[in-house]
Every structure is written in C-alpha cells, then in structure tokens.
Amino acid sequence: MPGPYLANALAKLERENDPARAAELAAMRDRMAVLDAEREEENPRVYLGANNPPGETPAEALAPTPEGFEAIKVNIEDLLVEARNWADGVAVENQAQADEIARLIEDLRAAEGAADEARKAEVKPLDDARDAIQTRYNVYIAPLKNKKPGKVPLAVSALKTTLGAWLTKLDDERREREAAAQAEAAKLAQEAAAAMRASVPEDFGAREEAEEKVAEAQAAATVAKQLSTARVHAHGGNRAIGLRTYWVPALTNPRDALAHYVATRPDDIKAFLLKLATEDVAAGKRAVPGFTITEDRKVA
C-alpha cells in the first residue's frame, strides 16, 4: 500500500483502538517505519524534471504490457484495502473523516478510469483486427437490419419476394379448391343425412342408397381436409421453401385493449406504467396521477 494510504488506514485503526485488530495494527506500524526509513535514504535532489525534460516517448513504449496491468492492479488493491478500512460499519465522526472518504472515492474513480483506458488500449489491436474482418465479410453477409445490408441478404430478400408472389398465387388457388371441396362435402353430408332419415330397415334398396351417400360424403370430407392441410412449396435444393403465416395485431380500440390486459396481465401493465412515470420524473415532473413521488438522497 502506498505510504499516504497506509498512513490514513493506520490512523483510522488507531482511532478505533479495536483489540481484535491489534496484530494488523502492529504490522501496519512496522511497514510505516520501513517506509519512513526508505524516504530518509532517498536522494532529495532526485525529482521529476530535475535534469532535462523527458524526450518523446517511443510508440512501442506506449503499447500495453502485463507490467502496466500489474501497476493498475496494485494501485486498485491498495485503494480497496483503504476502502475496507473506512467502510467497516463505523459511522463518520467528523468532517475530516468525511473529507478523507470523499478523497478516496475520487481516487477510486480515477483508478477505475485509468484501468478502463488501459483496457481499451490493450484490446484496440484485437478490436481493429476484428473490425477489419467484419467489414470484409459484411459486404456480403451483413443482415438486412444493418444500415448497409450485405449483398447476399439483399439477393435472398429479392428472390423471396419474387418466389412469394408465385407461391401466394398457388396458395390462393388451393384455398379456392378447399372452399369448394368443403362446400361439396357439407352438401353431400346433408344429402346423406336426409337419405338415412328417409330410409327404413325393410327397404333394402333405399338403405343401400343412403349408405352410398354417406360414403360419398365421407370421401368428400377427406378431400376437403387434405386440401386444408396441403402446403405449396418450391423444391430446388435440400429443403423445400414455402409460405409462412404471420398474424399481426393492429390496435383499433385502446380502451378495450387496456381493460383486457389490466385483467389478464396486471403485473406487466404496472411495470409499463412505472416505466412511464420514471421517465416523467426524470424529465422534471413531481406530480403524476396515481403515483406517490418521494425524495431519495444519495451520494453523487
């Protein structure tokens, strides 16, 4: 831990005078003594800029190194030790302690920023290489949702539109045949039912004719069912390409829709309303019908 941080942590432990931490306190005092001795042996004339200003740093020296991460890690770990000493459940007793905590927060934020900048520098070569590869392939495979779609998705989309028109024509014809078959099956079923009602057990011929009408009605119903489940396809490779049905809702009566979802999905409606209210409060509103807005104070 750097000397200033160690001194702060040591002062805090000495203020608390917790017997359970006597060993830790002794170790910290020993470490402070070592640091004080080292400072006394340092050459007082050695300081930044004592000779000539530093020359321009070579580009290769700016490249991220494992040693750079270790320096960041050591700094952060030291700050975390100090943070644990301050955030140990003991309340702040005076302004000086509050100022020390505020200073530590700023030091931690600065360390976090330095670590993030080092991370960006370390991953930049990888990101640049990935971006170059992605750009190379995106010319052909970028999804349609991209600002500049790839050529292959565009071609597939155009071909699907062309094929879709043909398959839709075939499906419309199939639906016409299905409707006609269903109408014929319904007509034959009515005729068969009427013939069965009109026949009597002793009239063999009439009963036989009624049974034939029932068979015809059943056959017609089978044809209608087959047409209803049939699908139009195009076969040109390992898989068939057909139409897919999508059901798309359109809001026509918001009041009825809201009543429906309030009754069937109340938690989702509450979450949605809370989201709207949170946005309004963030925009400056302090009164929203149906909500109680309270003040909450936190350290910025």
Coordinates of C-alpha atoms in Angstrom, one line a residue:
M1 CA 0.0 0.0 0.0
P2 CA 1.4 3.5 -0.8
G3 CA 2.6 5.5 2.1
P4 CA -0.2 8.1 2.2
Y5 CA -2.9 5.4 2.1
L6 CA -1.2 3.3 4.7
A7 CA -0.9 6.3 7.0
N8 CA -4.6 7.0 6.6
A9 CA -5.6 3.4 7.3
L10 CA -3.2 3.3 10.3
A11 CA -4.7 6.5 11.7
K12 CA -8.2 5.1 11.4
L13 CA -7.2 1.9 13.2
E14 CA -5.5 3.9 15.9
R15 CA -8.7 6.0 16.4
E16 CA -10.9 2.9 16.7
N17 CA -8.4 1.1 19.0
D18 CA -10.0 -2.3 18.4
P19 CA -8.2 -5.1 20.3
A20 CA -9.2 -7.7 17.8
R21 CA -7.1 -5.8 15.2
A22 CA -4.0 -5.4 17.3
A23 CA -1.9 -7.7 15.1
E24 CA -2.9 -5.8 12.0
L25 CA -2.2 -2.5 13.7
A26 CA 1.3 -3.7 14.7
A27 CA 2.1 -4.9 11.1
M28 CA 1.0 -1.5 9.7
R29 CA 3.2 0.4 12.1
D30 CA 6.2 -1.8 11.2
R31 CA 5.5 -1.1 7.5
M32 CA 5.3 2.6 8.1
A33 CA 8.6 2.5 9.9
V34 CA 10.2 0.8 6.9
L35 CA 8.7 3.4 4.5
D36 CA 9.9 6.2 6.7
A37 CA 13.4 4.8 6.7
E38 CA 13.4 4.4 2.9
R39 CA 12.3 8.0 2.5
E40 CA 15.2 9.2 4.6
E41 CA 17.7 7.3 2.4
E42 CA 16.3 8.8 -0.8
N43 CA 18.3 11.5 -2.6
P44 CA 16.4 14.7 -2.1
R45 CA 17.7 16.1 -5.4
V46 CA 16.0 13.3 -7.4
Y47 CA 12.7 14.6 -8.7
L48 CA 10.7 14.8 -11.9
G49 CA 12.4 17.3 -14.3
A50 CA 15.5 17.8 -12.1
N51 CA 17.7 17.4 -15.1
N52 CA 16.3 17.9 -18.7
P53 CA 12.6 17.4 -19.7
P54 CA 11.9 13.9 -20.8
G55 CA 12.1 13.3 -24.5
E56 CA 9.2 12.0 -26.7
T57 CA 8.1 8.5 -25.6
P58 CA 8.6 5.9 -28.4
A59 CA 5.4 4.5 -29.8
E60 CA 6.4 1.0 -28.8
A61 CA 6.7 2.1 -25.2
L62 CA 3.1 3.1 -25.1
A63 CA 1.9 -0.4 -26.0
P64 CA 0.0 -2.1 -23.2
T65 CA 2.1 -4.5 -21.2
P66 CA 1.5 -7.0 -18.4
E67 CA 3.6 -4.8 -16.1
G68 CA 1.1 -1.9 -16.8
F69 CA -1.8 -4.0 -15.7
E70 CA 0.1 -5.1 -12.6
A71 CA 0.7 -1.4 -11.7
I72 CA -3.0 -0.7 -12.1
K73 CA -3.9 -3.8 -10.1
V74 CA -1.5 -2.9 -7.2
N75 CA -2.9 0.7 -7.1
I76 CA -6.6 -0.5 -7.1
E77 CA -5.9 -3.2 -4.5
D78 CA -4.3 -0.7 -2.2
L79 CA -7.3 1.6 -2.6
L80 CA -9.6 -1.3 -1.9
V81 CA -7.7 -2.0 1.3
E82 CA -8.2 1.6 2.4
A83 CA -11.9 1.4 1.4
R84 CA -12.4 -1.7 3.5
N85 CA -10.9 0.2 6.5
W86 CA -13.2 3.1 6.1
A87 CA -16.4 1.2 5.0
D88 CA -16.4 -1.1 8.0
G89 CA -19.7 -0.3 9.6
V90 CA -18.4 2.5 11.8
A91 CA -20.2 5.9 11.3
V92 CA -18.3 9.0 10.2
E93 CA -17.5 11.1 13.3
N94 CA -16.2 14.4 11.9
Q95 CA -15.7 16.5 8.7
A96 CA -12.0 15.4 8.4
Q97 CA -13.1 11.8 8.1
A98 CA -15.8 12.7 5.6
D99 CA -13.2 14.6 3.5
E100 CA -10.9 11.5 3.6
I101 CA -13.7 9.3 2.3
A102 CA -14.5 11.8 -0.4
R103 CA -10.9 11.8 -1.4
L104 CA -10.8 8.0 -1.5
I105 CA -13.9 8.0 -3.7
E106 CA -12.2 10.3 -6.2
D107 CA -9.1 8.2 -6.1
L108 CA -11.1 5.0 -6.8
R109 CA -12.9 6.7 -9.7
A110 CA -9.6 7.9 -11.1
A111 CA -8.2 4.4 -10.8
E112 CA -11.2 3.0 -12.5
G113 CA -10.9 5.4 -15.3
A114 CA -7.2 4.6 -15.7
A115 CA -8.0 0.9 -15.8
D116 CA -10.6 1.4 -18.4
E117 CA -8.3 3.4 -20.6
A118 CA -5.6 0.7 -20.3
R119 CA -8.2 -1.9 -21.1
K120 CA -9.2 0.0 -24.3
A121 CA -5.6 0.4 -25.3
E122 CA -4.9 -3.3 -24.7
V123 CA -7.9 -4.6 -26.7
K124 CA -7.6 -2.0 -29.5
P125 CA -5.4 -4.2 -31.8
L126 CA -7.9 -7.0 -31.3
D127 CA -10.8 -4.7 -32.0
D128 CA -9.1 -3.3 -35.1
A129 CA -8.4 -6.7 -36.4
R130 CA -12.0 -7.9 -35.7
D131 CA -13.5 -4.7 -37.3
A132 CA -11.4 -5.3 -40.4
I133 CA -12.6 -8.9 -40.7
Q134 CA -16.2 -7.9 -40.1
T135 CA -16.0 -5.1 -42.7
R136 CA -14.6 -7.5 -45.2
Y137 CA -17.4 -10.0 -44.8
N138 CA -20.2 -7.5 -44.2
V139 CA -20.1 -6.6 -47.8
Y140 CA -21.7 -9.9 -48.5
I141 CA -23.4 -11.1 -45.2
A142 CA -24.4 -8.0 -43.2
P143 CA -28.1 -8.5 -42.0
L144 CA -30.9 -6.5 -43.7
K145 CA -31.4 -4.5 -40.5
N146 CA -27.9 -3.0 -40.9
K147 CA -27.6 0.5 -42.3
K148 CA -25.8 -1.1 -45.3
P149 CA -27.1 -4.7 -45.8
G150 CA -24.9 -7.3 -47.4
K151 CA -25.3 -8.4 -50.9
V152 CA -26.4 -11.9 -50.1
P153 CA -29.3 -11.0 -47.7
L154 CA -30.4 -8.4 -50.3
A155 CA -30.4 -11.0 -53.0
V156 CA -32.2 -13.6 -50.8
S157 CA -34.8 -10.9 -49.9
A158 CA -35.4 -10.1 -53.6
L159 CA -35.7 -13.7 -54.5
K160 CA -38.1 -14.5 -51.7
T161 CA -40.3 -11.6 -52.8
T162 CA -40.3 -13.0 -56.4
L163 CA -41.0 -16.5 -55.2
G164 CA -43.6 -15.3 -52.7
A165 CA -45.8 -13.9 -55.4
W166 CA -45.9 -17.3 -57.2
L167 CA -46.4 -19.3 -54.0
T168 CA -49.2 -16.9 -52.9
K169 CA -50.9 -17.4 -56.3
L170 CA -50.7 -21.2 -55.8
D171 CA -52.0 -20.9 -52.2
D172 CA -54.9 -18.8 -53.3
E173 CA -55.9 -21.4 -55.8
R174 CA -55.5 -24.1 -53.2
R175 CA -57.8 -22.2 -50.9
E176 CA -60.4 -21.8 -53.6
R177 CA -60.3 -25.6 -54.2
E178 CA -60.5 -26.1 -50.4
A179 CA -63.6 -23.9 -50.1
A180 CA -65.3 -25.7 -53.0
A181 CA -64.4 -29.1 -51.5
Q182 CA -65.8 -28.1 -48.1
A183 CA -69.0 -26.8 -49.6
E184 CA -69.4 -30.1 -51.6
A185 CA -68.6 -32.2 -48.5
A186 CA -71.2 -30.2 -46.5
K187 CA -73.8 -30.6 -49.3
L188 CA -73.2 -34.4 -49.6
A189 CA -73.3 -34.8 -45.8
Q190 CA -76.7 -33.1 -45.7
E191 CA -78.0 -35.3 -48.5
A192 CA -76.6 -38.4 -46.8
A193 CA -78.3 -37.5 -43.5
A194 CA -81.6 -36.9 -45.3
A195 CA -81.4 -40.2 -47.1
M196 CA -80.6 -42.0 -43.9
R197 CA -83.6 -40.4 -42.2
A198 CA -85.9 -41.3 -45.1
S199 CA -84.8 -44.9 -45.3
V200 CA -86.5 -47.7 -43.4
P201 CA -84.9 -51.0 -42.4
E202 CA -87.3 -53.0 -44.5
D203 CA -86.4 -51.0 -47.7
F204 CA -83.1 -52.5 -48.6
G205 CA -82.6 -50.5 -51.8
A206 CA -83.3 -47.2 -50.1
R207 CA -80.9 -48.1 -47.2
E208 CA -78.2 -49.2 -49.6
E209 CA -78.5 -45.9 -51.5
A210 CA -78.3 -43.9 -48.2
E211 CA -75.2 -45.8 -47.2
E212 CA -73.6 -44.9 -50.5
K213 CA -74.4 -41.2 -50.0
V214 CA -72.8 -41.4 -46.5
A215 CA -69.6 -42.9 -48.1
E216 CA -69.6 -40.2 -50.7
A217 CA -69.9 -37.5 -48.0
Q218 CA -67.1 -39.0 -46.0
A219 CA -64.8 -39.2 -49.1
A220 CA -65.6 -35.5 -49.9
A221 CA -64.8 -34.5 -46.3
T222 CA -61.4 -36.3 -46.6
V223 CA -60.6 -34.4 -49.8
A224 CA -61.5 -31.1 -48.1
K225 CA -59.3 -31.9 -45.1
Q226 CA -56.4 -32.8 -47.3
L227 CA -56.7 -29.5 -49.2
S228 CA -56.9 -27.6 -45.9
T229 CA -53.6 -29.1 -44.7
A230 CA -51.8 -29.0 -48.0
R231 CA -48.9 -26.6 -48.4
V232 CA -47.5 -25.1 -51.5
H233 CA -43.7 -25.3 -51.9
A234 CA -40.8 -24.8 -54.2
H235 CA -38.2 -27.5 -54.3
G236 CA -34.8 -26.6 -55.6
G237 CA -32.3 -27.9 -53.1
N238 CA -32.1 -29.9 -49.9
R239 CA -35.1 -28.2 -48.4
A240 CA -38.5 -27.1 -49.6
I241 CA -39.3 -23.4 -49.4
G242 CA -42.9 -22.5 -48.6
L243 CA -45.1 -19.7 -47.2
R244 CA -45.2 -19.0 -43.5
T245 CA -48.3 -17.4 -42.0
Y246 CA -47.9 -14.4 -39.7
W247 CA -50.6 -12.9 -37.6
V248 CA -50.1 -9.1 -37.0
P249 CA -52.2 -7.2 -34.4
A250 CA -53.4 -3.7 -35.2
L251 CA -54.7 -1.5 -32.3
T252 CA -58.3 -0.4 -33.0
N253 CA -59.7 0.3 -29.6
P254 CA -57.1 1.3 -27.0
R255 CA -59.6 1.4 -24.1
D256 CA -60.8 -2.2 -24.7
A257 CA -57.2 -3.4 -25.2
L258 CA -56.1 -1.7 -21.9
A259 CA -59.0 -3.2 -20.0
H260 CA -58.2 -6.7 -21.4
Y261 CA -54.5 -6.5 -20.3
V262 CA -55.3 -5.0 -17.0
A263 CA -57.4 -8.0 -16.3
T264 CA -55.1 -10.7 -17.8
R265 CA -51.6 -9.2 -17.3
P266 CA -51.7 -6.8 -14.4
D267 CA -48.1 -7.0 -13.5
D268 CA -46.9 -6.2 -17.0
I269 CA -49.3 -3.2 -17.0
K270 CA -47.9 -2.0 -13.7
A271 CA -44.3 -2.3 -14.9
F272 CA -45.2 -0.3 -18.0
L273 CA -46.9 2.4 -16.1
L274 CA -43.9 2.6 -13.6
K275 CA -41.6 3.0 -16.6
L276 CA -43.6 5.9 -18.0
A277 CA -43.7 7.6 -14.5
T278 CA -40.0 7.1 -14.1
E279 CA -39.4 8.8 -17.4
D280 CA -41.7 11.7 -16.4
V281 CA -40.0 12.2 -13.0
A282 CA -36.5 12.1 -14.7
A283 CA -37.8 14.8 -17.0
G284 CA -38.7 17.0 -14.0
K285 CA -42.3 16.2 -13.2
R286 CA -43.0 16.0 -9.5
A287 CA -46.7 15.0 -9.6
V288 CA -48.0 12.1 -11.7
P289 CA -51.6 10.9 -11.2
G290 CA -51.7 7.5 -9.5
F291 CA -48.2 7.8 -8.1
T292 CA -46.5 8.9 -4.9
I293 CA -43.2 10.6 -5.6
T294 CA -40.7 10.6 -2.7
E295 CA -37.3 12.2 -2.4
D296 CA -34.3 9.9 -2.1
R297 CA -30.8 11.4 -1.4
K298 CA -27.7 9.5 -2.4
V299 CA -24.0 10.4 -2.7
A300 CA -23.4 11.5 -6.3

